[in-house]
Coordinates of C-alpha atoms in Angstrom, one line a residue:
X1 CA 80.1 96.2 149.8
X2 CA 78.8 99.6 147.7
X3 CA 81.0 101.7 150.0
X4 CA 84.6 99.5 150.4
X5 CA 83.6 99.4 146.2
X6 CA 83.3 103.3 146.6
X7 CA 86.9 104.5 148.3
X8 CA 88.6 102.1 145.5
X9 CA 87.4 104.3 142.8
X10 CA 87.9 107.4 145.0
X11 CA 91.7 106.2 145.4
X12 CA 92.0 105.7 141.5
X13 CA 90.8 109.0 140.8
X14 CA 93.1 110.5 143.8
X15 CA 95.6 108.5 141.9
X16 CA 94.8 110.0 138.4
X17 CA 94.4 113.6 139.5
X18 CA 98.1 113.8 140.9
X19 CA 99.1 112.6 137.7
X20 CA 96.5 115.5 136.5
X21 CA 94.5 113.0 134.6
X22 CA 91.6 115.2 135.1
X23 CA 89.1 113.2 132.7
X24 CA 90.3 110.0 134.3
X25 CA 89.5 111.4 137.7
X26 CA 86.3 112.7 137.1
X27 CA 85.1 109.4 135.6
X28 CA 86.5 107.4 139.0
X29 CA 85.1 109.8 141.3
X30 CA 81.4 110.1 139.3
X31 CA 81.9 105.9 139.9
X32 CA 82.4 106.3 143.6
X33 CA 79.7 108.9 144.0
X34 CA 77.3 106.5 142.0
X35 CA 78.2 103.3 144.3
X36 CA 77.4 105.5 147.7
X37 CA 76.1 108.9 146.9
X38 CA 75.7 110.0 150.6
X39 CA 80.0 111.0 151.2
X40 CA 80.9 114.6 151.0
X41 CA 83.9 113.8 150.3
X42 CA 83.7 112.2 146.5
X43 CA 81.6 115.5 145.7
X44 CA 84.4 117.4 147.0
X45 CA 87.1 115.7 145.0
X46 CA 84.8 115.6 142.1
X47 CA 84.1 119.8 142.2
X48 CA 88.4 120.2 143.0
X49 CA 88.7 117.8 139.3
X50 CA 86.1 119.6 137.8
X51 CA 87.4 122.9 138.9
X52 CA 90.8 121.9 137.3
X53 CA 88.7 121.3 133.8
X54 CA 87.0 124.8 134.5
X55 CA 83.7 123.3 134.1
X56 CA 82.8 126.1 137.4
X57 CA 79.0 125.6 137.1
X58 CA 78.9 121.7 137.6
X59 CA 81.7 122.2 140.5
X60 CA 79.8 124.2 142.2
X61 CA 76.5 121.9 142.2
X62 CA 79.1 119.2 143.5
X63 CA 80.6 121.6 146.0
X64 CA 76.9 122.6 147.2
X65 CA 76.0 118.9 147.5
X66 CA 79.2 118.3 149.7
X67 CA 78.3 121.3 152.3
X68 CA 74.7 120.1 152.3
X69 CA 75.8 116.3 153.2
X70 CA 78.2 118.0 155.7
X71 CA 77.8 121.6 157.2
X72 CA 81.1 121.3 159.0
X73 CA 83.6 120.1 155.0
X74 CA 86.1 122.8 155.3
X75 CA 87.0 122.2 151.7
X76 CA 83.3 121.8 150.3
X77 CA 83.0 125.4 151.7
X78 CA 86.1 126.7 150.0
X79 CA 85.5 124.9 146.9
X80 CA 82.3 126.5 146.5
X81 CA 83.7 130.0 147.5
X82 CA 85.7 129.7 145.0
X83 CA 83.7 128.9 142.6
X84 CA 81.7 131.4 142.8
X85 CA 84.4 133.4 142.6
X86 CA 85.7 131.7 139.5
X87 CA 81.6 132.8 138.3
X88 CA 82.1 136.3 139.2
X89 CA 79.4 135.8 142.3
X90 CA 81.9 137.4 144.3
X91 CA 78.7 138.4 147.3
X92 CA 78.1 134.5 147.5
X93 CA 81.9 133.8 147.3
X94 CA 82.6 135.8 150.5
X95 CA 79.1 133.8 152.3
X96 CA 81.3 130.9 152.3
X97 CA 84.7 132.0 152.8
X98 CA 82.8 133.6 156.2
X99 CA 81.4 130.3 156.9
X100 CA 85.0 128.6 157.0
X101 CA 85.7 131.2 159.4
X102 CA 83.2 130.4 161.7
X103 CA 84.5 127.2 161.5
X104 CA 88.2 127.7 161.8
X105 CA 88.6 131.3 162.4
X106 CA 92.6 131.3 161.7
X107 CA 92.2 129.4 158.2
X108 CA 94.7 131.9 156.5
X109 CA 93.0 130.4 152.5
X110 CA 90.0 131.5 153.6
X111 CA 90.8 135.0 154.5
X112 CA 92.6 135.9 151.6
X113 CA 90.4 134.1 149.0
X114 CA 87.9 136.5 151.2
X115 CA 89.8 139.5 150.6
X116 CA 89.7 138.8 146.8
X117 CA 86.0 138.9 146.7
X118 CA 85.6 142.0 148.6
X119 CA 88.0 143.5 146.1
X120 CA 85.9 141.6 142.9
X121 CA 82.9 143.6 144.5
X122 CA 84.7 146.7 144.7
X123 CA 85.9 145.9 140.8
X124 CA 82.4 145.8 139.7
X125 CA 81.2 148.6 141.9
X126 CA 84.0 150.8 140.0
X127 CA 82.8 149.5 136.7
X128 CA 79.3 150.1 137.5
X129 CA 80.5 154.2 138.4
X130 CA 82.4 154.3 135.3
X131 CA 79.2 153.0 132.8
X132 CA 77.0 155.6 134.1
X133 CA 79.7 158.0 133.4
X134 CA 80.8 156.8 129.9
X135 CA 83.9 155.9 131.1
X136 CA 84.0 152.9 129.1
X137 CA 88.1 152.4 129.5
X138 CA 87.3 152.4 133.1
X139 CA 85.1 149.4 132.8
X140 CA 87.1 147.6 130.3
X141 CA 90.2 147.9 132.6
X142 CA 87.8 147.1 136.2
X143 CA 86.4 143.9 134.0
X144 CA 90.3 142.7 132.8
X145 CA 91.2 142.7 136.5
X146 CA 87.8 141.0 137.3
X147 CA 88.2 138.5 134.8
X148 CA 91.8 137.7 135.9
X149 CA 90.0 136.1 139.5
X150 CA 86.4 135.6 137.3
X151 CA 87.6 133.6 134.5
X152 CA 84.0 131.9 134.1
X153 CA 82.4 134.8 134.4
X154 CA 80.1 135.4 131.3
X155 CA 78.4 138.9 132.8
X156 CA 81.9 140.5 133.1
X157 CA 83.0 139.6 129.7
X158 CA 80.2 140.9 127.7
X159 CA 79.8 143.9 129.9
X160 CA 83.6 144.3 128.7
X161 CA 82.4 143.2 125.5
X162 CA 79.8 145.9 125.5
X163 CA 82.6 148.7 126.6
X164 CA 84.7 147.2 123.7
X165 CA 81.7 147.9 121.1
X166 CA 80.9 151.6 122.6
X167 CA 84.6 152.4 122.4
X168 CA 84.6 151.5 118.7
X169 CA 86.6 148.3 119.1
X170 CA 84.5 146.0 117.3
X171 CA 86.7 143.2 116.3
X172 CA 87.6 142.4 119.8
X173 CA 84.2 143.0 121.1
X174 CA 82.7 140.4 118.2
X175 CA 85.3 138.1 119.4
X176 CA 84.4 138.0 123.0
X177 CA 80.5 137.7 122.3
X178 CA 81.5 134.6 119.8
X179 CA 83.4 133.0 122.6
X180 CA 80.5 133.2 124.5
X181 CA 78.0 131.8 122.0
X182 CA 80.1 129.4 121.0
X183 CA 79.3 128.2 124.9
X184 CA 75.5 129.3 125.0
X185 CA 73.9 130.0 122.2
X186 CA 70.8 131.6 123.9
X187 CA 72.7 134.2 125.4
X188 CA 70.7 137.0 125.2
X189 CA 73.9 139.7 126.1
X190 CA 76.1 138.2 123.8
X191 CA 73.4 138.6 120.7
X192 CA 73.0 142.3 121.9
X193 CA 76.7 142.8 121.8
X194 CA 76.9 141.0 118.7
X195 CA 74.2 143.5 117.1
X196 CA 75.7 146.5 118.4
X197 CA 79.0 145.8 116.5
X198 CA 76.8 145.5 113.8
X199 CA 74.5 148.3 114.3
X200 CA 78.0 150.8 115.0
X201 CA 79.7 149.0 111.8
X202 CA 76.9 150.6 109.7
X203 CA 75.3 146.7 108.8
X204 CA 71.9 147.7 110.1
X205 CA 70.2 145.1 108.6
X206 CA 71.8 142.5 110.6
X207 CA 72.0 144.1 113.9
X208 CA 68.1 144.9 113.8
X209 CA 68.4 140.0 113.4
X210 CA 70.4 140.0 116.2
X211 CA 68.3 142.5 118.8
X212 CA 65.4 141.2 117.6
X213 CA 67.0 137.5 118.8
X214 CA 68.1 138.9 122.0
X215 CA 64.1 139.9 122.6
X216 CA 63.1 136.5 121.9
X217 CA 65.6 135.2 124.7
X218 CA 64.9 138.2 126.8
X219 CA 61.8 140.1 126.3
X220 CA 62.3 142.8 129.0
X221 CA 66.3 143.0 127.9
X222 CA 65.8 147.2 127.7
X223 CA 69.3 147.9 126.0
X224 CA 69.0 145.1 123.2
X225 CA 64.6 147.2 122.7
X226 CA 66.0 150.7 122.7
X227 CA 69.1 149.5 120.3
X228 CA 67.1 148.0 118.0
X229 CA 64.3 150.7 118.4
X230 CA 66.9 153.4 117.0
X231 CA 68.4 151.1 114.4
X232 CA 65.1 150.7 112.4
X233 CA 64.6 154.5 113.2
X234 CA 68.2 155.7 111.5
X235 CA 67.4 153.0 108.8
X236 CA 64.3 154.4 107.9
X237 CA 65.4 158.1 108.3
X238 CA 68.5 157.9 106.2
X239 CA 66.7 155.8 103.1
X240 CA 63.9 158.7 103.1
X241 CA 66.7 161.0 102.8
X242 CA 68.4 158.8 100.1
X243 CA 64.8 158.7 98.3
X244 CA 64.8 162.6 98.7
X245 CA 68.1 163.4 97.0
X246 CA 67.6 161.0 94.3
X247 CA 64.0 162.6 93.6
X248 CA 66.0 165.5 93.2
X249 CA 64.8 167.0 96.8
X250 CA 67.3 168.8 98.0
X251 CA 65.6 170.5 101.0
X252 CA 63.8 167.6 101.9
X253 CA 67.2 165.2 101.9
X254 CA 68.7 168.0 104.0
X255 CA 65.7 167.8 106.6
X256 CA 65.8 164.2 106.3
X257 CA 69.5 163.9 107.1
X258 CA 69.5 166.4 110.0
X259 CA 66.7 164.3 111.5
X260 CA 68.6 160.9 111.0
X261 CA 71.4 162.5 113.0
X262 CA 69.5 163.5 116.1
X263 CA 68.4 159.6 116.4
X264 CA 72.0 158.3 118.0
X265 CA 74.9 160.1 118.7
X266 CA 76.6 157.3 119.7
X267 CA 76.5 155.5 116.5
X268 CA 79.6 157.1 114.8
X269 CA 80.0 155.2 111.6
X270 CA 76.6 156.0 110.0
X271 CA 76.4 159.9 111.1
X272 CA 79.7 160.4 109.8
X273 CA 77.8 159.6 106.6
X274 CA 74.6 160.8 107.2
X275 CA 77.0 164.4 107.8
X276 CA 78.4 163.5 104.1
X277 CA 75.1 162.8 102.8
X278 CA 73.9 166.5 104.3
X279 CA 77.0 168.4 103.0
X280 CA 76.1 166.8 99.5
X281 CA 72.4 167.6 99.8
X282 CA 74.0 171.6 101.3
X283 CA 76.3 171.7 98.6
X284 CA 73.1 171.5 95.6
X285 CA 71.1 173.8 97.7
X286 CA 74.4 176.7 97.9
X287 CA 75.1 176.0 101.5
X288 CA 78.5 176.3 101.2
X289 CA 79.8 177.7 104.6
X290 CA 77.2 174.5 106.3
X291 CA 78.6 172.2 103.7
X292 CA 82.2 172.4 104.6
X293 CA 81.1 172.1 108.5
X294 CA 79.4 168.7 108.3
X295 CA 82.4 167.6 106.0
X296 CA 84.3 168.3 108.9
X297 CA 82.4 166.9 111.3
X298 CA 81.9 163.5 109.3
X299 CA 85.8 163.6 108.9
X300 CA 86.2 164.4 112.9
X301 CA 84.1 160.8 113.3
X302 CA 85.7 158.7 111.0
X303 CA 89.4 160.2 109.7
X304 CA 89.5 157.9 106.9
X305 CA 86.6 159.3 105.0
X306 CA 88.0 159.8 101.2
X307 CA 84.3 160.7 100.5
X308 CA 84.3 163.9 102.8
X309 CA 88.1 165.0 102.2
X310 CA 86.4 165.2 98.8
X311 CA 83.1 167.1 99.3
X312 CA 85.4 169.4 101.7
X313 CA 87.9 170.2 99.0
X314 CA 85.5 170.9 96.1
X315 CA 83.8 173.7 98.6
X316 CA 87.1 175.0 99.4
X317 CA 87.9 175.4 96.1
X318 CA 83.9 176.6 95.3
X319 CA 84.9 179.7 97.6
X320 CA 88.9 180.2 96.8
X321 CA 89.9 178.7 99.9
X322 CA 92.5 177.1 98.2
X323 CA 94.9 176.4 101.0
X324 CA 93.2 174.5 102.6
X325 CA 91.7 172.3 99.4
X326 CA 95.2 171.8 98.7
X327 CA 95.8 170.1 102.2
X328 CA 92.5 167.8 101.7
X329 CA 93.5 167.1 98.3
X330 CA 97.0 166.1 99.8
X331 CA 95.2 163.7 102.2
X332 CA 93.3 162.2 99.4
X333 CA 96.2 161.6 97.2
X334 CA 98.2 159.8 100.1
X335 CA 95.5 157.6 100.8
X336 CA 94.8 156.4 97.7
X337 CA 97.2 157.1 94.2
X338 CA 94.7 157.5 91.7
X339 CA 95.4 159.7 88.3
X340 CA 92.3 161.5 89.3
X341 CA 93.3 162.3 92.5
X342 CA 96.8 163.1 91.5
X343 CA 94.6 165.9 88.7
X344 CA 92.5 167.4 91.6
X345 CA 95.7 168.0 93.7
X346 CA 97.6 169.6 90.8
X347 CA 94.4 172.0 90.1
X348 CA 94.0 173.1 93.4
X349 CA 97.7 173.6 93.8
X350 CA 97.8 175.6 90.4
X351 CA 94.7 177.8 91.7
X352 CA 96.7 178.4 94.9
X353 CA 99.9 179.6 93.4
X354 CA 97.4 181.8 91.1
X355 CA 95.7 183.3 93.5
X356 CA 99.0 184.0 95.4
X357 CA 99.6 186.4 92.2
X358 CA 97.8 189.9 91.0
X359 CA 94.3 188.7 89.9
X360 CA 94.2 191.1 86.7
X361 CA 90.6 189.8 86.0
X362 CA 89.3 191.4 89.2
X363 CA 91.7 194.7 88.6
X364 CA 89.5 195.0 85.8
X365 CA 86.1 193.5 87.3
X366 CA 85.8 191.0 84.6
X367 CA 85.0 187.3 84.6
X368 CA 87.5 185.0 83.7
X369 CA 86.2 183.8 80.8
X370 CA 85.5 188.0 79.3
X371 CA 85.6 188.0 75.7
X372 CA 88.4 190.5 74.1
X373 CA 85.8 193.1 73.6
X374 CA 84.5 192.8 77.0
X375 CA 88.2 193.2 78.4
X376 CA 89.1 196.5 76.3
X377 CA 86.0 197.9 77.5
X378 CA 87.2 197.3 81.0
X379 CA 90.2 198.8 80.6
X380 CA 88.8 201.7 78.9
X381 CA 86.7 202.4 82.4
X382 CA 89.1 201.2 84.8
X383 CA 91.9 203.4 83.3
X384 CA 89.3 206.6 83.0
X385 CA 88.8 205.9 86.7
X386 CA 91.9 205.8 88.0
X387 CA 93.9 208.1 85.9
X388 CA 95.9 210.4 88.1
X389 CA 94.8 213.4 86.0
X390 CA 91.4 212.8 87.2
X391 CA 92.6 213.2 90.8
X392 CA 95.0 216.0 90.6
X393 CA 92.9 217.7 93.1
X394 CA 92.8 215.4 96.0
X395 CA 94.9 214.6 98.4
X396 CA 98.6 213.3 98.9
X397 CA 97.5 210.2 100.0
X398 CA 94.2 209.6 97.3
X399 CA 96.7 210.5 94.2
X400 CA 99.3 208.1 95.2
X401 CA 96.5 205.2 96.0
X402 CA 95.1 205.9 92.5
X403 CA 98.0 206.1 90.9
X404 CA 98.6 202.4 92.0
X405 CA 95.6 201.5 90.9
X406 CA 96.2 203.1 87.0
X407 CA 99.1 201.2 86.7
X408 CA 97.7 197.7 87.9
X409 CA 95.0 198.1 85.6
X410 CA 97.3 198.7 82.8
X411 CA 99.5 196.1 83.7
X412 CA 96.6 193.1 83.5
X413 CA 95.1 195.1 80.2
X414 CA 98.5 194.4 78.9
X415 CA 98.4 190.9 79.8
X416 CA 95.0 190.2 79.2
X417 CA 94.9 191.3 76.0
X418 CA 97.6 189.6 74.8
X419 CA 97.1 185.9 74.0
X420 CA 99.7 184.5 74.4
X421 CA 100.5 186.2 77.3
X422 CA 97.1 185.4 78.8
X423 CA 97.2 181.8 78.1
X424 CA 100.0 181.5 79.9
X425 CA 98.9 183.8 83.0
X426 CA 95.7 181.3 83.0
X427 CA 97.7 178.5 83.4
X428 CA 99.4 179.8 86.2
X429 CA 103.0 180.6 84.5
X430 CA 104.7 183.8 85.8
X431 CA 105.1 186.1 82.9
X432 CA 108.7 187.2 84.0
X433 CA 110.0 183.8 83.2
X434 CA 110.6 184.1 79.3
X435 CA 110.3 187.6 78.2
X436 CA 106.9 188.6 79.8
X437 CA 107.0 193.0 80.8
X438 CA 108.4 193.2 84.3
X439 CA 107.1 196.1 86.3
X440 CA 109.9 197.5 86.2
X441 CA 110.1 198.9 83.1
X442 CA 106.2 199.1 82.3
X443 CA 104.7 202.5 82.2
X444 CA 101.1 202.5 82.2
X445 CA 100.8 205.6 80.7
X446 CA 102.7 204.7 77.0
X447 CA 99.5 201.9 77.3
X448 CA 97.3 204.6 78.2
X449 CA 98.0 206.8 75.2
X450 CA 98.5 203.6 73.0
X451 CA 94.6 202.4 73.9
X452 CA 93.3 206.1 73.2
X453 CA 95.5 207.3 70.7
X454 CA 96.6 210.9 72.1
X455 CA 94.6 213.3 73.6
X456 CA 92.6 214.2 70.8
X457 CA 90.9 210.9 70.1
X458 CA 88.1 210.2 71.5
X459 CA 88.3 212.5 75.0
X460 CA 90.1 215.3 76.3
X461 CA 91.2 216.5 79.9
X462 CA 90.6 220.1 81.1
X463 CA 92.9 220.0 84.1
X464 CA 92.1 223.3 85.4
X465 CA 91.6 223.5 89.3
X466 CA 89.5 220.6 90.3
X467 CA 87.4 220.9 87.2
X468 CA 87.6 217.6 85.0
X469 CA 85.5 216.3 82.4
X470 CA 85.6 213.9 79.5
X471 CA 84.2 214.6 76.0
X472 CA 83.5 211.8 73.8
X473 CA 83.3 212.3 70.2

C-alpha cells in the first residue's frame, strides 16, 4: 500500500541524513512525500534536509505545508521559524516561535530561537538609524551580526553591500552583489549596488547599464532612478567642461566644473578630478590662490592623486611658496621615480635654498633676467638712494636702517655684475665657498666710489645742514 511504501522511503532518508547524506535524503523523502502527500511529517524531514543544504526558501514552503497539514507539528513550527530566520524575516520568525509556545509553553528551543529574532529585529532597526544618519560602519557591523543568524538573507547583504560601496570599499561590495547575481540574476539591488561601485569608481558609462537594468526589474526602485539620474548629469557636466577647456574656454571650463561638483558630493573619485580639472582651468585664468585650494581638496578625496600633487606644486612654485612645493614634489617623487620627477624636486629644492639667501635682484628691483645695463642702472639709483650722506640729517635709527640698505645694494651690484659670480649665485651656489667677497671684508663704499669714479665725476654732495643735492654733468 502507497503509505507502508511511504515510511520505507522516509526510513531510508532518516537513514541517509544521520549519515549526512543530505542529497540522498532529500531524494527518499521527495519519494515518500510523492507515494502519500497528506503526512506532515515527510515535509518536516524534507524542510530539516533541505535546511541542512541551505536551500531556506524551498524549506520553508515544505515547513509551511507541514503546519498546514498539522496545526499542532511542534517541529513544522520551528522549522519554519527558523527559516525565516535563516531569510532574515525575523517578524515572521518570532509568529512561529510564539505559536510553539502556545503549544508547549516551557519549550526552552523555542524561546531562545525567539530571543534571537527579537534581537535580528532590533539589528535591523539599528541599521535602519544608522543609514539615515550616514553611519554606514554602523550598518555594515549591525548587517555582519545579522548575517551571522540570516545567512540566506539577500536584503541584509546588499544593504551591507550598499554601506560597503558608500564607504568606498568597492571590491568587497562588487563581490557581495556578484554572489548574489550569481544566485538571481534579476536582482534588482544587487545591479544598483553593482552600478554604484561603478558609478563611485569613475566608469560612468557602465553604471548608467547597470541602473538602467535595475529600472527594468524595478521601475519604482528610487535609489537605482536618482543614481542614475546624477550619473548622466556629472557625465554630461564634466564632458562640457572638457569641450570648454579644449576650445580654449577657460571661464566657461571653470563654470562647467564648479557646476559638475554641486551634482554629488558623495561621488568622491570623479570630484577629486573634476577639482583637478578646475584648478587647471584656475591656473590659465591666474587664479592662483583658488587653484592651490581645489588641488587640495582633490588631494583631501583621493591621497594618491600624482595629477594634483602636481598642479599644487607648480602654483606653489608660481607664487615662491617653495616649502611647501618642495614637500609635494617629495610626495611625487616617492610615489613614482621618474627622471622628471626627480628634475622638478631638485628645482624646487634649489629655489628654496635660494630664496633662503639675500635676493640681490630685488635689493636692486630688477628682474632676474636684467641685462648688464639694466643692472648698473639699478645700482646707480639704489646706491643714490640709500647713501648715508643723503641722510646725515635724520635720525639715529633712519641712518643706521639706510646704511644697511647701501651696503646690500652694493653687495648684490658686486655680485650681479660679475659673471661669473652671478652664474653661480643663479644656480644657487653660495659665493663664500671658493673665493666669493664675504661681508666681512666688503665695504660698499670702495664700490661706491669705484662705480662713480670720485666725487667729481658725474655728481657731487653739498653736505651742509640738511641741504643735499646731486648735480649731474
Amino acid at each position: 500500500p502507497p503509505f507502508h511504501q511511504a515510511e520505507v522511503f522516509k526510513e531510508q532518508g532518516n537513514v541517509f541524513y544521520s549519515q549526512k547524506a543530505y542529497s540522498d535524503a532529500f531524494n527518499c523523502y521527495t519519494k515518500a512525500i510523492d507515494a502519500w502527500p497528506k503526512n506532515a511529517s515527510y515535509y518536516g524531514n524534507r524542510a530539516a534536509t533541505l535546511m541542512m543544504l541551505s536551500r531556506f526558501r524551498e524549506a520553508l514552503e515544505d515547513s509551511q505545508q507541514a503546519v498546514r497539514l498539522d496545526d499542532f507539528f511542534m517541529k513544522g513550527h520551528l522549522r519554519e521559524g527558523k527559516c525565516h530566520l535563516s531569510l532574515g524575516n525575523a517578524k515572521a520568525a518570532s509568529r512561529c516561535f510564539k505559536k510553539v509556545l502556545e503549544l508547549e509553553p516551557s519549550n526552552r528551543e523555542a524561546k531562545q530561537e525567539n530571543k534571537t529574532a527579537e534581537n535580528l529585529m532590533e539589528l535591523e532597526k539599528m541599521a535602519n538609524f544608522g543609514f539615515e544618519k550616514r553611519d554606514f560602519r554602523k550598518v555594515v557591523f549591525c548587517m555582519d551580526r545579522a548575517l551571522a543568524v540570516a545567512s540566506a538573507c539577500h536584503r541584509f547583504k546588499i544593504f551591507k553591500a550598499e554601506c560597503l560601496a558608500l564607504l568606498g570599499r568597492y571590491p568587497e561590495a562588487q563581490s557581495v552583489a556578484s554572489d548574489i547575481l550569481r544566485l538571481d540574476s534579476t536582482n534588482a539591488d544587487a545591479l544598483y549596488v553593482r552600478g554604484l561601485c561603478l558609478y563611485y569608481e569613475d566608469c560612468i558609462d557602465k553604471a548608467v547599464q547597470f541602473f538602467i537594468q535595475a529600472l527594468r526589474m524595478a521601475p519604482d526602485h528610487e535609489k537605482a532612478r536618482l543614481a542614475c539620474r546624477n550619473a548622466k548629469a556629472l557625465k554630461a557636466k564634466k564632458d562640457e567642461g572638457n569641450q570648454a577647456f579644449k576650445k580654449f574656454n577657460f571661464e566657461a571650463a571653470y563654470q562647467l566644473y564648479t557646476e559638475a561638483l554641486a551634482i554629488d558630493p558623495n561621488n568622491i573619485k570623479t570630484n577629486a578630478k573634476l577639482y583637478c580639472n578646475r584648478a587647471t582651468a584656475g591656473a590659465k585664468l591666474n587664479k592662483v590662490n583658488q587653484t592651490i585650494e581645489d588641488c587640495t581638496n582633490a588631494i583631501k578625496l583621493d591621497d594618491t592623486y600624482i595629477k594634483a600633487y602636481l598642479r599644487r606644486a607648480q602654483s606653489y612654485m608660481d607664487t615662491e611658496q617653495y616649502e611647501e612645493a618642495v614637500r609635494d614634489y617629495e610626495k611625487v617623487y616617492q610615489t613614482e621615480k621618474t627622471s622628471e620627477h626627480k628634475h622638478l624636486l631638485k628645482t624646487a629644492q634649489l629655489e628654496l635654498k635660494k630664496s633662503k639667501r639675500k635676493d640681490y635682484y630685488k635689493v636692486l628691483g630688477v628682474a632676474k633676467n636684467a641685462t648688464e645695463d639694466e643692472i648698473k642702472k639699478a645700482y646707480r639709483k639704489r646706491a643714490l638712494m640709500h647713501h648715508p650722506d643723503r641722510h646725515s640729517s635724520a635720525t639715529a635709527e633712519v641712518q643706521k636702517e639706510e646704511e644697511k640698505k647701501f651696503k646690500e645694494v652694493g653687495e648684490a651690484f658686486t655680485v650681479l655684475s660679475d659673471p661669473k659670480k652671478k652664474i653661480r649665485y643663479d644656480n644657487g651656489h653660495d659665493l663664500d665657498d671658493d673665493g666669493g667677497f664675504s661681508g666681512r671684508d666688503f665695504d660698499a663704499n670702495d664700490i661706491f666710489r669705484a662705480f662713480f669714479g670720485g666725487h667729481n665725476d658725474g655728481f657731487s654732495f653739498d653736505s651742509g645742514p640738511g641741504n643735499f643735492f646731486f648735480q649731474f654733468g
